[in-house]
Amino acid sequence: MDSQSAALLRRLNPFCAQALEAAASLCQTRAHAEIQPEHWLLKLLEQGEGDITVIAR
């Protein structure tokens, strides 16, 4: 992990950090080279607990 990624993770709240980790796992499972915003958004929506879910409705 580079220093920019580590800095981002430190700034995220636990909800967003967990979604980002799940997005990384999804990318590994599907052999994607990098995490795209759509991977993260998918995991945020799947959690169903955050503001993004309310906004999306």
PDB file of C-alpha atoms in Angstrom, residues 9-50:
ATOM      1  CA  LEU A   9      -7.730   4.867   4.966  1.00  0.00           C
ATOM      2  CA  ARG A  10      -6.832   6.890   8.055  1.00  0.00           C
ATOM      3  CA  ARG A  11      -9.307   9.602   7.057  1.00  0.00           C
ATOM      4  CA  LEU A  12     -12.268   7.293   6.373  1.00  0.00           C
ATOM      5  CA  ASN A  13     -14.870   6.516   8.991  1.00  0.00           C
ATOM      6  CA  PRO A  14     -15.217   2.820   9.913  1.00  0.00           C
ATOM      7  CA  PHE A  15     -18.256   2.359   7.647  1.00  0.00           C
ATOM      8  CA  CYS A  16     -16.452   3.661   4.560  1.00  0.00           C
ATOM      9  CA  ALA A  17     -13.209   1.868   5.407  1.00  0.00           C
ATOM     10  CA  GLN A  18     -15.060  -1.444   5.704  1.00  0.00           C
ATOM     11  CA  ALA A  19     -16.739  -0.866   2.338  1.00  0.00           C
ATOM     12  CA  LEU A  20     -13.386  -0.052   0.741  1.00  0.00           C
ATOM     13  CA  GLU A  21     -11.857  -3.232   2.146  1.00  0.00           C
ATOM     14  CA  ALA A  22     -14.822  -5.218   0.788  1.00  0.00           C
ATOM     15  CA  ALA A  23     -14.347  -3.538  -2.598  1.00  0.00           C
ATOM     16  CA  ALA A  24     -10.685  -4.566  -2.583  1.00  0.00           C
ATOM     17  CA  SER A  25     -11.694  -8.136  -1.812  1.00  0.00           C
ATOM     18  CA  LEU A  26     -14.220  -8.058  -4.655  1.00  0.00           C
ATOM     19  CA  CYS A  27     -11.533  -6.857  -7.050  1.00  0.00           C
ATOM     20  CA  GLN A  28      -9.168  -9.643  -5.994  1.00  0.00           C
ATOM     21  CA  THR A  29     -11.909 -12.237  -6.451  1.00  0.00           C
ATOM     22  CA  ARG A  30     -12.642 -10.985  -9.952  1.00  0.00           C
ATOM     23  CA  ALA A  31      -8.960 -10.485 -10.877  1.00  0.00           C
ATOM     24  CA  HIS A  32      -9.402  -6.740 -11.415  1.00  0.00           C
ATOM     25  CA  ALA A  33      -6.168  -4.785 -11.310  1.00  0.00           C
ATOM     26  CA  GLU A  34      -7.497  -1.832  -9.333  1.00  0.00           C
ATOM     27  CA  ILE A  35     -10.417  -0.656  -7.246  1.00  0.00           C
ATOM     28  CA  GLN A  36     -12.738   1.564  -9.259  1.00  0.00           C
ATOM     29  CA  PRO A  37     -15.330   3.929  -7.743  1.00  0.00           C
ATOM     30  CA  GLU A  38     -18.101   1.592  -8.874  1.00  0.00           C
ATOM     31  CA  HIS A  39     -16.634  -1.247  -6.785  1.00  0.00           C
ATOM     32  CA  TRP A  40     -16.675   0.954  -3.691  1.00  0.00           C
ATOM     33  CA  LEU A  41     -20.147   2.302  -4.436  1.00  0.00           C
ATOM     34  CA  LEU A  42     -21.490  -1.231  -4.835  1.00  0.00           C
ATOM     35  CA  LYS A  43     -20.138  -2.234  -1.432  1.00  0.00           C
ATOM     36  CA  LEU A  44     -21.448   0.957   0.199  1.00  0.00           C
ATOM     37  CA  LEU A  45     -24.912   0.208  -1.178  1.00  0.00           C
ATOM     38  CA  GLU A  46     -24.743  -3.455  -0.151  1.00  0.00           C
ATOM     39  CA  GLN A  47     -24.067  -2.464   3.458  1.00  0.00           C
ATOM     40  CA  GLY A  48     -27.418  -0.686   3.450  1.00  0.00           C
ATOM     41  CA  GLU A  49     -26.721   1.332   6.597  1.00  0.00           C
ATOM     42  CA  GLY A  50     -25.211   4.566   5.373  1.00  0.00           C
TER      43      GLY A  50
END
